[in-house]
mmCIF file of C-alpha atoms in Angstrom:
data_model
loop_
_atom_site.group_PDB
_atom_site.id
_atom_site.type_symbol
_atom_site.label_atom_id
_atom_site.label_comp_id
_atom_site.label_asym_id
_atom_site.label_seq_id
_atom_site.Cartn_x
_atom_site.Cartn_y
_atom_site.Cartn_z
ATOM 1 C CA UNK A 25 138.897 -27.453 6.899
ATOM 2 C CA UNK A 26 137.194 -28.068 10.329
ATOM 3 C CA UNK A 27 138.215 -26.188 13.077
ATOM 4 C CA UNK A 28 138.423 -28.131 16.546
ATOM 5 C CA UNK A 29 136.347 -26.041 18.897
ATOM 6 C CA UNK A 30 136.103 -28.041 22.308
ATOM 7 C CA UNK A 31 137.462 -31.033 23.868
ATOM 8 C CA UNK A 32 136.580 -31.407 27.437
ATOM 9 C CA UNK A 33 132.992 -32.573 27.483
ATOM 10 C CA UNK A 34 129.908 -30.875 30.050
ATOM 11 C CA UNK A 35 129.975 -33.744 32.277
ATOM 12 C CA UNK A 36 133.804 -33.163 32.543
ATOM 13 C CA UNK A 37 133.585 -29.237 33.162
ATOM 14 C CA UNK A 38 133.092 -28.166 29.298
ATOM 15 C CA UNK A 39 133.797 -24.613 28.538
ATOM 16 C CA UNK A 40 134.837 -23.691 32.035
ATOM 17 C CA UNK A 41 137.291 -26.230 32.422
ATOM 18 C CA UNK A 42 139.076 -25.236 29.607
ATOM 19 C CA UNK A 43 138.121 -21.320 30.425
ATOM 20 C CA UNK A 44 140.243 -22.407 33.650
ATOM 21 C CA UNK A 45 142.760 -23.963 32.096
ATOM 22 C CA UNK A 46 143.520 -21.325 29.621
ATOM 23 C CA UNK A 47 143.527 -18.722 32.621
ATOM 24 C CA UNK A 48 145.542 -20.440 35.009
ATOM 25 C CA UNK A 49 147.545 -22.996 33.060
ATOM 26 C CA UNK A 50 148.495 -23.098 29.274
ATOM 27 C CA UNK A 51 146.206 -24.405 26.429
ATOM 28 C CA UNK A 52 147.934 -26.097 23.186
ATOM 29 C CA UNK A 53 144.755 -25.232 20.140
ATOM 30 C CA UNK A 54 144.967 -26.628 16.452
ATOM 31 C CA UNK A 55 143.981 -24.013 14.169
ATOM 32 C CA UNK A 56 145.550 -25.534 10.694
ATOM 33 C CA UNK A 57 141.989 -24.350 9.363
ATOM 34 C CA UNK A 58 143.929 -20.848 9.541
ATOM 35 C CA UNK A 59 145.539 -21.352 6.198
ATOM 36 C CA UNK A 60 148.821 -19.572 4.655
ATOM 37 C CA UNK A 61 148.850 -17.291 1.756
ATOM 38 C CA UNK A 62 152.237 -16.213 0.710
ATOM 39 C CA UNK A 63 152.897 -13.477 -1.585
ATOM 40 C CA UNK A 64 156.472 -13.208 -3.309
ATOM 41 C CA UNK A 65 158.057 -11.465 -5.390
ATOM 42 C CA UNK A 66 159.929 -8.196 -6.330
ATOM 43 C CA UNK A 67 156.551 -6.412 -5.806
ATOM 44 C CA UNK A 68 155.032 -7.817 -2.703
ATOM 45 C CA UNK A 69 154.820 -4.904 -0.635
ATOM 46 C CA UNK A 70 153.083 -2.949 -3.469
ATOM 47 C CA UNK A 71 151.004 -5.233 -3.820
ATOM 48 C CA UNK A 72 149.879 -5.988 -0.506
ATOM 49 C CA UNK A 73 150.094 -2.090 0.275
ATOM 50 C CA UNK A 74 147.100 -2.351 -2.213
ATOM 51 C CA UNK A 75 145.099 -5.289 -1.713
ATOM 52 C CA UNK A 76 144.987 -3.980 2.393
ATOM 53 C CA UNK A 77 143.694 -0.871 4.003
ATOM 54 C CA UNK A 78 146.451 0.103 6.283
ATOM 55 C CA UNK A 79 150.092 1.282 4.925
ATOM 56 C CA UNK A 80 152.052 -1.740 4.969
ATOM 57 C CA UNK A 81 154.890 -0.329 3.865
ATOM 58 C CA UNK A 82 155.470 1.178 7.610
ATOM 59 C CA UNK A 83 155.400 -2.350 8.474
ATOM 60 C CA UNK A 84 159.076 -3.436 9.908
ATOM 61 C CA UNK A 85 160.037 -7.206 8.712
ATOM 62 C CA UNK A 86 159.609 -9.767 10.932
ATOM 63 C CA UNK A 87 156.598 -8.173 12.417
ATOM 64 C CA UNK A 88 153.242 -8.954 12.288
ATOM 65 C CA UNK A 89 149.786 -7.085 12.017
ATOM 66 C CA UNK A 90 145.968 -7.122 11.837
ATOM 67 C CA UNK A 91 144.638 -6.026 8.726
ATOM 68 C CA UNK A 92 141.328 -5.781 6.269
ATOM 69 C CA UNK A 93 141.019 -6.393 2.906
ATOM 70 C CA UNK A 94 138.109 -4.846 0.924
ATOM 71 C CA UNK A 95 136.437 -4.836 -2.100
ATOM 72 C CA UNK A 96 135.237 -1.607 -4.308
ATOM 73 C CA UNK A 97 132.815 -1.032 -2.214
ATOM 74 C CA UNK A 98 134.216 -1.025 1.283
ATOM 75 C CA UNK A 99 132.861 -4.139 2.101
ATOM 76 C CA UNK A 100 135.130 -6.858 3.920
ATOM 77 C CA UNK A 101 136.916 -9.614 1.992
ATOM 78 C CA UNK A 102 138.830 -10.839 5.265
ATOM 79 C CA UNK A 103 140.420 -9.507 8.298
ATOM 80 C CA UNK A 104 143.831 -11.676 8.160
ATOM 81 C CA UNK A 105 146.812 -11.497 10.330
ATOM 82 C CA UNK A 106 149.593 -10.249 8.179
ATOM 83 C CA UNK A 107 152.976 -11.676 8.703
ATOM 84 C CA UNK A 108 155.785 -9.773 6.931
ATOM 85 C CA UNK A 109 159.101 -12.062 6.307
ATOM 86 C CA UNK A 110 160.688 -9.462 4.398
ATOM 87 C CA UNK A 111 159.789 -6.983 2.095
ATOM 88 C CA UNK A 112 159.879 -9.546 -0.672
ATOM 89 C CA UNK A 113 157.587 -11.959 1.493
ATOM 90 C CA UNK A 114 154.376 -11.755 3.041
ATOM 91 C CA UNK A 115 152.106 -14.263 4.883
ATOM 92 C CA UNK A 116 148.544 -13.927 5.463
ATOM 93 C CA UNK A 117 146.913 -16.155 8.453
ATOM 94 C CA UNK A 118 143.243 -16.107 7.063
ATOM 95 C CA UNK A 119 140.030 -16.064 8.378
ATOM 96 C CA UNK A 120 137.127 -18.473 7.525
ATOM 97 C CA UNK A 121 137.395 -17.791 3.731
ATOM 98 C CA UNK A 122 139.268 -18.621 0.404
ATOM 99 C CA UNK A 123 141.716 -15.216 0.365
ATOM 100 C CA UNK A 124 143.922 -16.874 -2.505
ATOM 101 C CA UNK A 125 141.507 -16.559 -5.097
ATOM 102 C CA UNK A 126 140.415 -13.156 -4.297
ATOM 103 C CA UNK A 127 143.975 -12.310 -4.422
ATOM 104 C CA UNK A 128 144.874 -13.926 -7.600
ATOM 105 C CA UNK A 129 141.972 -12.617 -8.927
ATOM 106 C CA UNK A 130 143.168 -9.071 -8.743
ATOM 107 C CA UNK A 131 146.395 -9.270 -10.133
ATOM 108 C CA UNK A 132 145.013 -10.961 -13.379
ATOM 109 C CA UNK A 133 144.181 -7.005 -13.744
ATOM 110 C CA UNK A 134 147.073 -5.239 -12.541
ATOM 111 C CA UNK A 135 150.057 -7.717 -13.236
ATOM 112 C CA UNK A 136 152.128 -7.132 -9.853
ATOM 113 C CA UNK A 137 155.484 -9.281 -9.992
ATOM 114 C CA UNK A 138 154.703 -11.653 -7.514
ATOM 115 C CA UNK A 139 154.028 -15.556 -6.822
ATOM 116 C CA UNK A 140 150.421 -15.862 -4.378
ATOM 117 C CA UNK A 141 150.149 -19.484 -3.366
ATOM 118 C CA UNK A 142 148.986 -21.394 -0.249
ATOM 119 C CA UNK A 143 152.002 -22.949 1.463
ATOM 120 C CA UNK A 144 152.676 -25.920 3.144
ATOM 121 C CA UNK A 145 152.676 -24.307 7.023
ATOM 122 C CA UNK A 146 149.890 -25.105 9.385
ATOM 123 C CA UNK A 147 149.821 -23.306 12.837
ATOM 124 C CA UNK A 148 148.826 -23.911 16.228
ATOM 125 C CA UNK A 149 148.443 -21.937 18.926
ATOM 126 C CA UNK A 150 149.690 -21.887 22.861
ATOM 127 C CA UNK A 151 147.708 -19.426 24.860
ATOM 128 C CA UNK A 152 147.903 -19.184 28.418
ATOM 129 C CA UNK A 153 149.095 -18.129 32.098
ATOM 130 C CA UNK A 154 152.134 -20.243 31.422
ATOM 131 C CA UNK A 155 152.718 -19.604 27.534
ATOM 132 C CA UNK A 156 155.909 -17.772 28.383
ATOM 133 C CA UNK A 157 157.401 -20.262 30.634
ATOM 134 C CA UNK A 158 156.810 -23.642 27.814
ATOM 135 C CA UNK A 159 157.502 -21.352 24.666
ATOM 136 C CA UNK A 160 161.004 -20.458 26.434
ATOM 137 C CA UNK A 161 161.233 -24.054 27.071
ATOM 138 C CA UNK A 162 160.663 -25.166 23.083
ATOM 139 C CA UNK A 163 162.546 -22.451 21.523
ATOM 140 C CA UNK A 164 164.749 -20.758 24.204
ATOM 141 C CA UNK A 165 165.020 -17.401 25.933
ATOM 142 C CA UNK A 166 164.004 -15.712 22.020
ATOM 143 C CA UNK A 167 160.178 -16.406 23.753
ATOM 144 C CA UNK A 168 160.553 -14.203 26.395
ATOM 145 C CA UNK A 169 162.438 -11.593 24.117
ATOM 146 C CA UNK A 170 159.801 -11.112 21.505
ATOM 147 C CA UNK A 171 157.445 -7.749 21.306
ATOM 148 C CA UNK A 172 154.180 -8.119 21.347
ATOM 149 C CA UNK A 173 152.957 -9.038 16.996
ATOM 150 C CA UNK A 174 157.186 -9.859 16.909
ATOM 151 C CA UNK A 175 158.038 -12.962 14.412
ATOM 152 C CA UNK A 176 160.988 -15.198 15.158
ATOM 153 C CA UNK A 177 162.512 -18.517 12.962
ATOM 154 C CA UNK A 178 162.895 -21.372 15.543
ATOM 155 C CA UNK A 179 162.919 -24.498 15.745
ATOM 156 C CA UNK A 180 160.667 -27.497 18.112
ATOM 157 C CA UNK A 181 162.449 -30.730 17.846
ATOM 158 C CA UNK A 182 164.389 -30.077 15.348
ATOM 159 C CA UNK A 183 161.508 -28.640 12.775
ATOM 160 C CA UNK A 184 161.570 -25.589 11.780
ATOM 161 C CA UNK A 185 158.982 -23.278 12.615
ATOM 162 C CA UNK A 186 157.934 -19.407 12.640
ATOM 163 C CA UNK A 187 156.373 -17.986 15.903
ATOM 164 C CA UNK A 188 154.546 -14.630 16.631
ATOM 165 C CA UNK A 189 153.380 -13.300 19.789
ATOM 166 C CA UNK A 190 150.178 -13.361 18.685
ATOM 167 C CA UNK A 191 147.119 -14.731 19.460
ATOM 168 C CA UNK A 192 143.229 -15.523 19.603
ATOM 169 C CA UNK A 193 142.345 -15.481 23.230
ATOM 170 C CA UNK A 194 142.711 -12.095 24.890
ATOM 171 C CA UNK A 195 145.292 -14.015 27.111
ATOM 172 C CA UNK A 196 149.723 -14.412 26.581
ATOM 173 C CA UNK A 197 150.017 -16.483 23.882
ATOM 174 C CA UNK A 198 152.104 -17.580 20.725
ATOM 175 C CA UNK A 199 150.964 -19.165 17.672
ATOM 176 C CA UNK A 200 153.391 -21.619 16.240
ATOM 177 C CA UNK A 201 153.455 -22.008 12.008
ATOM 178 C CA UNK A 202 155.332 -25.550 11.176
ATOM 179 C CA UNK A 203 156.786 -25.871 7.961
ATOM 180 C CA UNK A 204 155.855 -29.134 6.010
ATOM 181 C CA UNK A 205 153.533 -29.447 8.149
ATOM 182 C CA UNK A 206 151.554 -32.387 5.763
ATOM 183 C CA UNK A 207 155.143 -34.387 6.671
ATOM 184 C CA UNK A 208 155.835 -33.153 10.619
ATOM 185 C CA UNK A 209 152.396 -32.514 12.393
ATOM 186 C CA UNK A 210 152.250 -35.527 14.670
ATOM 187 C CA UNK A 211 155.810 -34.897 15.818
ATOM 188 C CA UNK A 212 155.726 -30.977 16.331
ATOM 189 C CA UNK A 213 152.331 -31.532 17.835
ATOM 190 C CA UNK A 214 153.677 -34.376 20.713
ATOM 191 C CA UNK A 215 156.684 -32.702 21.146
ATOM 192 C CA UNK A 216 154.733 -29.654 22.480
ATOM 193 C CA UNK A 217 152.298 -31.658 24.880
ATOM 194 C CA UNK A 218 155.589 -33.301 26.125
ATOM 195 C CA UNK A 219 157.193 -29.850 27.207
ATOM 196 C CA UNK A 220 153.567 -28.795 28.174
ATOM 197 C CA UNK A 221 153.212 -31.603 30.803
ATOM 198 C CA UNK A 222 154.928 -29.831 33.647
ATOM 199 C CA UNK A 223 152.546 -26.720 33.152
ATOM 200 C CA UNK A 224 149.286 -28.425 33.062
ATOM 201 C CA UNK A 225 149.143 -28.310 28.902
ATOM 202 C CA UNK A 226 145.379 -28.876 28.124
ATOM 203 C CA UNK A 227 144.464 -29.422 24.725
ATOM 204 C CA UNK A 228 140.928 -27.053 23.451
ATOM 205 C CA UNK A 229 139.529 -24.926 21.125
ATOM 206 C CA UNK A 230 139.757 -21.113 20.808
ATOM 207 C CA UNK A 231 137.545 -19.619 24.146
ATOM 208 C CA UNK A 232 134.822 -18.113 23.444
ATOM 209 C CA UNK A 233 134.000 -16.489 26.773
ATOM 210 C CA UNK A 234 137.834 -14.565 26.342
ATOM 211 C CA UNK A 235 137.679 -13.661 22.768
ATOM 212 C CA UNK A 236 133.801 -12.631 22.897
ATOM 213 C CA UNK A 237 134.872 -10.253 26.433
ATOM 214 C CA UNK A 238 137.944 -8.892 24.455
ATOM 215 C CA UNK A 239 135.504 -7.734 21.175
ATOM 216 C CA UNK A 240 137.852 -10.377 19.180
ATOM 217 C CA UNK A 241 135.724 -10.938 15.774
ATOM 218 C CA UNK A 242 135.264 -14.313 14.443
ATOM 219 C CA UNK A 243 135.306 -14.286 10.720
ATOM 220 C CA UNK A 244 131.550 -16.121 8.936
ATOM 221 C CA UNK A 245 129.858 -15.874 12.443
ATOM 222 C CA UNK A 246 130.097 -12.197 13.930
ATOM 223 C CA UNK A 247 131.580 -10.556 10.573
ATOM 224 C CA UNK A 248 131.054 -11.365 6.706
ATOM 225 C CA UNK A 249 131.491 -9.773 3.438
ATOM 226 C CA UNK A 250 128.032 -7.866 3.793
ATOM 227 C CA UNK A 251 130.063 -5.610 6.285
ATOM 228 C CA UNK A 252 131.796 -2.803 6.381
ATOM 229 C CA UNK A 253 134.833 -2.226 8.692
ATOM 230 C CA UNK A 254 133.072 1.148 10.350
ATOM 231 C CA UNK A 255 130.434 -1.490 11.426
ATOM 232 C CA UNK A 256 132.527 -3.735 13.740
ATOM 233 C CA UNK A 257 134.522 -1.126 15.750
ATOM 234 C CA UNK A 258 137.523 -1.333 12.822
ATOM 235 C CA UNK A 259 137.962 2.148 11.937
ATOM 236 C CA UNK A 260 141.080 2.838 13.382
ATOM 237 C CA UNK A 261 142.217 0.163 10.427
ATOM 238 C CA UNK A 262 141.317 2.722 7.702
ATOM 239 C CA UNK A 263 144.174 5.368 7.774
ATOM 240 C CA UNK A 264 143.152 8.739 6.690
ATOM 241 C CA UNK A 265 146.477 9.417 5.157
ATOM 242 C CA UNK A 266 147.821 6.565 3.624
ATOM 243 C CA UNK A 267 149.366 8.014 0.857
ATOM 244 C CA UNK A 268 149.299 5.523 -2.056
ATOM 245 C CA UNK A 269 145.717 3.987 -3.038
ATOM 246 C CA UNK A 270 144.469 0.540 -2.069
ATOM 247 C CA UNK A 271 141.024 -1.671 -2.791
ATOM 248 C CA UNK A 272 138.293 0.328 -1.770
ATOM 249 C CA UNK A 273 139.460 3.534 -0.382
ATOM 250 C CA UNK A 274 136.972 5.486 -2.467
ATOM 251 C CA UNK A 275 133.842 4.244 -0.871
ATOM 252 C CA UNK A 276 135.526 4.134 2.459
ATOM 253 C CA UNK A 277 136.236 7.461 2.742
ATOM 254 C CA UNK A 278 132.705 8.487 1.578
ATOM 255 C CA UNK A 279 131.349 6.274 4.560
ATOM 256 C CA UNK A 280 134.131 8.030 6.469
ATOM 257 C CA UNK A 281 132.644 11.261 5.700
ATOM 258 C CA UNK A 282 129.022 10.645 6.060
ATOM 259 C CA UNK A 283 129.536 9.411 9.564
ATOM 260 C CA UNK A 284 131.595 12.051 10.706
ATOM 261 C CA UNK A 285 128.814 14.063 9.723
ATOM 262 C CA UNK A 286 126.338 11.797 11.441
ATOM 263 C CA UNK A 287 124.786 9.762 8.645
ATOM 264 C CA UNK A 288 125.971 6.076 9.375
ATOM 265 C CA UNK A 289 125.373 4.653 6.036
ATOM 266 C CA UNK A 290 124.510 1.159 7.315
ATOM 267 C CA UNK A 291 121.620 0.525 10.085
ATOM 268 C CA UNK A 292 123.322 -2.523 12.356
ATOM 269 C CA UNK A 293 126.620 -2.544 14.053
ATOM 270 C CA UNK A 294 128.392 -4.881 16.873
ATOM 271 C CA UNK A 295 127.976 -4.181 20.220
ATOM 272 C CA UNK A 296 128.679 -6.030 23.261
ATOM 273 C CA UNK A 297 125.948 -7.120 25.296
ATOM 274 C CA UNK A 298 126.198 -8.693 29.132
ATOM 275 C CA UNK A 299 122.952 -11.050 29.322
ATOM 276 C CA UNK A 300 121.042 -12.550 32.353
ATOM 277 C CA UNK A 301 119.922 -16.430 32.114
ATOM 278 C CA UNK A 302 121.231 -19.756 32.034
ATOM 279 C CA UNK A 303 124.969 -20.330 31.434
ATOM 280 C CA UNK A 304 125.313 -20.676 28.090
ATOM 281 C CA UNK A 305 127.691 -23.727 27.799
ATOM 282 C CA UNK A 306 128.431 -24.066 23.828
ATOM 283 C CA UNK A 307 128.563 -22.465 20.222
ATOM 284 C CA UNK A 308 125.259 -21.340 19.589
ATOM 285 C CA UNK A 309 122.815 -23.424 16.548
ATOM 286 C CA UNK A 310 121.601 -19.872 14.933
ATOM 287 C CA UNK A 311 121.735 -16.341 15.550
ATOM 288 C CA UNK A 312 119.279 -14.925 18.220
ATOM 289 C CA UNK A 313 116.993 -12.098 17.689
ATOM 290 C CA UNK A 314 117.551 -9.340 20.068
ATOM 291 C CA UNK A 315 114.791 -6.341 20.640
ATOM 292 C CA UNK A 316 114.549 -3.315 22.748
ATOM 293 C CA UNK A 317 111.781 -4.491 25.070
ATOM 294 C CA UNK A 318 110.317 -7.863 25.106
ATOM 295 C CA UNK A 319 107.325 -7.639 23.582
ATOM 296 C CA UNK A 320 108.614 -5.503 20.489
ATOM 297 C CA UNK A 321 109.519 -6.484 17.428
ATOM 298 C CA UNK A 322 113.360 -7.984 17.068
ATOM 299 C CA UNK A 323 115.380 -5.101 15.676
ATOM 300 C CA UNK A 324 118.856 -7.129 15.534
ATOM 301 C CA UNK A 325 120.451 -10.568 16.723
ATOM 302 C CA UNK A 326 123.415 -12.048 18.406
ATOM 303 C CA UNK A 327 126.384 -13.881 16.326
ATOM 304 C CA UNK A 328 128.116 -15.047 19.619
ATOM 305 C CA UNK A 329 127.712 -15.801 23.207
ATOM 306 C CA UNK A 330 128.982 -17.946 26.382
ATOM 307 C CA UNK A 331 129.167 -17.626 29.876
ATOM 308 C CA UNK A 332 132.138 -15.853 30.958
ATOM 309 C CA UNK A 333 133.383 -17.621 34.379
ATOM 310 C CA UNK A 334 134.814 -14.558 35.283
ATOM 311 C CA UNK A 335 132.505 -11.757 34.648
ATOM 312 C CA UNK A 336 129.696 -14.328 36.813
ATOM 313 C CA UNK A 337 127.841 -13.832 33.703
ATOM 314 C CA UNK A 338 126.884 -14.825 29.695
ATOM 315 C CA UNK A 339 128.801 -12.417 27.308
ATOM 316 C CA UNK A 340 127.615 -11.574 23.325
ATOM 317 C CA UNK A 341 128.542 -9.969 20.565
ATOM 318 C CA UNK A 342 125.155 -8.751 18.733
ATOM 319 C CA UNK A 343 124.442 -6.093 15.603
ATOM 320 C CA UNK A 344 122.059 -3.583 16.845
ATOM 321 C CA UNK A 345 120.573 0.090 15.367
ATOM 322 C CA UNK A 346 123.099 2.445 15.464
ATOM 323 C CA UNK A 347 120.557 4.357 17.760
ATOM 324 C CA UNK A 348 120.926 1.126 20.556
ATOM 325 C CA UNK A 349 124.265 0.698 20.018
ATOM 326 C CA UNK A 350 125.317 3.082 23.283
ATOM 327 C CA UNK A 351 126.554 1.504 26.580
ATOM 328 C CA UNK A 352 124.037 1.149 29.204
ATOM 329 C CA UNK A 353 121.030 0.387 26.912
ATOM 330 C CA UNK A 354 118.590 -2.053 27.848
ATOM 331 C CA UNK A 355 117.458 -4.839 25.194
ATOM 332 C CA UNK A 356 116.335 -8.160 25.434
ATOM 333 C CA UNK A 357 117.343 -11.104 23.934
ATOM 334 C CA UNK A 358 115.232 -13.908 22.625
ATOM 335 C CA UNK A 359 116.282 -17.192 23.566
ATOM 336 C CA UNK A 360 115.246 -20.491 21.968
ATOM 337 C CA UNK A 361 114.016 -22.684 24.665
ATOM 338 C CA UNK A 362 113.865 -26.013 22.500
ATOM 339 C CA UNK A 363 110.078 -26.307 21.859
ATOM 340 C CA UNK A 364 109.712 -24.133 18.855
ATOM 341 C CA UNK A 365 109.023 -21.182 21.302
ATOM 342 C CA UNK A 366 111.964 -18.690 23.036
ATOM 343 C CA UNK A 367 112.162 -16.553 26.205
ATOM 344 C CA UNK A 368 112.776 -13.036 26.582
ATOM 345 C CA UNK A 369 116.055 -12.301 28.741
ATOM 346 C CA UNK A 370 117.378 -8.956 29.807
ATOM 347 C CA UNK A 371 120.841 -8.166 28.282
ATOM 348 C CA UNK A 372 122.781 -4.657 28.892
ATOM 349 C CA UNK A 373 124.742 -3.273 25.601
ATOM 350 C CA UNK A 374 129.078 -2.396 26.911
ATOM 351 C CA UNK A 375 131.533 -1.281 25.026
ATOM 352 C CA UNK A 376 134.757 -3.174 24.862
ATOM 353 C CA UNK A 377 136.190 -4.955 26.289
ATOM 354 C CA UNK A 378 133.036 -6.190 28.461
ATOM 355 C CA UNK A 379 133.705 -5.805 32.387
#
C-alpha cells in the first residue's frame, strides 16, 4: 500500500510548513499502509511470547509496546507496535513488510492454538501541540486520561475505534485504528478534520525532521532484515532474562556476548549525524555515501535526512564503522549535486536524540 508522505507543496512551505504545523498546531496523517495482524486464540500470548524478543507476558492488556521479531539468526523480521486486547488477542501495527506470512509460517511447525489474520482496521494518526485538546474533543475526557502506550475502545461519530497514545513523530500524539474501515474511512476521516478545524488540523505525512531527531527507525529505508537489533541502538529490546525461549535468542545472545567482550560481530551501525549544506527539503532518491574525510574512500551511507527547522540545521540517520560511530566524530557526506557528480559536506556523528 502507498504511504502518503507530504501534502503541502515547496512553493507553499513544504516540509517546514507542515514541520510547523505539527509543532504548533495538530496534524491528522493516513497511515492505513500500517496494516493489522491479529493473533487469537487460547494460545496467543505463548505464541507471541515466542515469535518476539521481549517477555510479553509482563505485558498488561490494553497496553501497547514496541517490539522485534527475529529470525534464527538474530536478524530483524519487523519492529511492530504490539497492541495487546487481552491475553487471548493481540494486534501487531507493522512496519513496511508482509508480517502475516512470516507468522503463519511458523506455526505450520509448532501448531500454537491460534487464528493469525489481517483484519479489517486501518489507522491514522493525530500528532501534535493540540492532539490532547481534539482527541478529548472526539472521544471525551478518556484522551486526556490515557498513559503514555495506554489502549482505549471509543468511538468518532458513532464508529467504533481503538486509540493508543502512541505515535510516529517524537511529538503528543494518538493513533486512531477504525474498524471496517473498507466501509467507514471517508466518514471517520471528515469527521476528524471537522473537530480539527478549530485547532488548525493540517493534513501531512509522518515528519521526517522529528522522527529522524528522535532516532525513530523507519522500517525498508534505515532498517531491513540484513540487521541485527544490536546494530540500530535496540538492545535494550533483547531481555537478558526472559525466561521462556523465543525466535532467535540463541544467536542473540552470542552477539550479546561477543560485544560485551568487544567484538561487534557486524561492521556498520546507525548513528546520527548533524550535516552542513543546503536544506534538504524531501525524501531522499538513494542512499548517500558517507566517508571520514573527503577525499577517502566512502566507508558507510545515509538512509535518511531533512532539515530540521528547529535544530537550524539538516539531520541523518547513517550506518557507519563501529570505530566512527562515537559522538563528536567528523565525516563527510557525499551529496549528489544532479550532474552525475556529488559534493563533499561536513556532517558531525550525535547520539540520540540529535540536539
Amino acid at each position: 500500500m502507498y504511504l502518503p508522505r507530504g501534502y503541502v507543496p515547496e512553493e507553499d512551505g513544504g516540509t517546514t510548513a507542515e514541520y510547523e504545523a505539527l509543532t504548533q498546531r495538530v496534524t491528522l496523517w493516513d497511515i492505513a499502509a500500517a496494516r493489522q495482524i491479529r493473533v487469537q486464540g487460547r494460545e496467543a500470548t505463548e505464541f507471541v511470547d515466542y515469535v518476539v524478543t521481549r517477555d510479553v507476558t509482563r505485558l498488561a492488556s490494553m497496553r501497547a509496546a514496541y517490539v522485534v521479531l527475529c529470525d534464527v539468526s538474530g536478524r530483524m523480521i519487523n519492529d511492530p507496535l504490539l497492541l495487546k486486547i487481552s491475553p487471548e488477542e493481540y494486534w501487531f501495527s507493522i512496519s513496511d513488510s508482509d508480517l502475516s506470512l512470516w507468522l503463519k509460517g511458523v506455526n505450520v511447525g509448532k501448531g500454537f492454538d491460534v487464528r493469525i489474520e489481517e483484519i479489517d482496521v486501518s489507522p491514522v494518526q493525530i500528532q501534535g501541540a493540540e492532539a490532547n485538546r481534539l482527541m478529548v474533543d472526539l472521544i471525551g475526557d478518556v484522551a486526556s486520561q490515557m498513559p503514555g502506550f495506554g489502549l482505549a475502545e471509543a468511538e468518532i461519530d458513532g464508529l467504533p475505534v481503538l486509540v493508543s497514545r502512541t505515535g510516529f513523530s517524537g511529538e503528543a500524539g494518538y493513533e486512531v485504528y477504525l474498524k471496517n474501515s473498507t466501509l467507514h474511512a471517508e466518514r471517520m476521516w471528515e469527521a476528524i478534520l471537522r473537530a480539527g478545524e478549530k485547532y488548525g488540523l493540517a493534513v501531512t505525512g509522518p515528519l521526517q525532521p522529528h522522527r529522524i531527531s528522535s532516532g525513530i527507525l523507519a522500517w525498508g529505508q534505515d532498517v531491513d532484515n540484513e540487521m541485527v537489533p544490536f546494530q540500530v541502538g535496540l538492545a535494550a529490546h533483547i531481555p537478558r532474562d526472559k525466561a521462556s525461549d523465543y525466535i532467535g535468542r540463541d544467536a542473540l545472545e552470542r552477539m550479546r556476548a561477543d560485544i560485551d567482550a568487544g567484538h561487534h560481530p557486524y561492521r556498520l551501525t546507525m548513528v546520527g549525524l548533524r550535516m552542513e549544506g543546503d536544506p534538504i527539503g524531501d525524501y531522499l532518491s538513494d542512499f548517500w555515501l558517507v566517508a571520514p574525510s573527503p577525499d577517502a574512500e566512502p566507508v558507510g551511507f545515509v538512509t535518511s535526512a531533512s532539515y530540521a527547522p528547529k535544530l537550524g540545521t539538516n539531520v541523518a540517520l547513517a550506518r557507519l564503522p563501529v570505530e566512527l560511530a562515537v559522538p563528536g566524530t567528523q565525516v563527510h557526506v557525499c551529496v549528489p549535486t544532479g550532474d552525475s557528480t556529488s559534493r563533499s559536506v561536513p556532517a558531525v556523528v550525535s547520539a540520540f536524540p540529535i540536539e
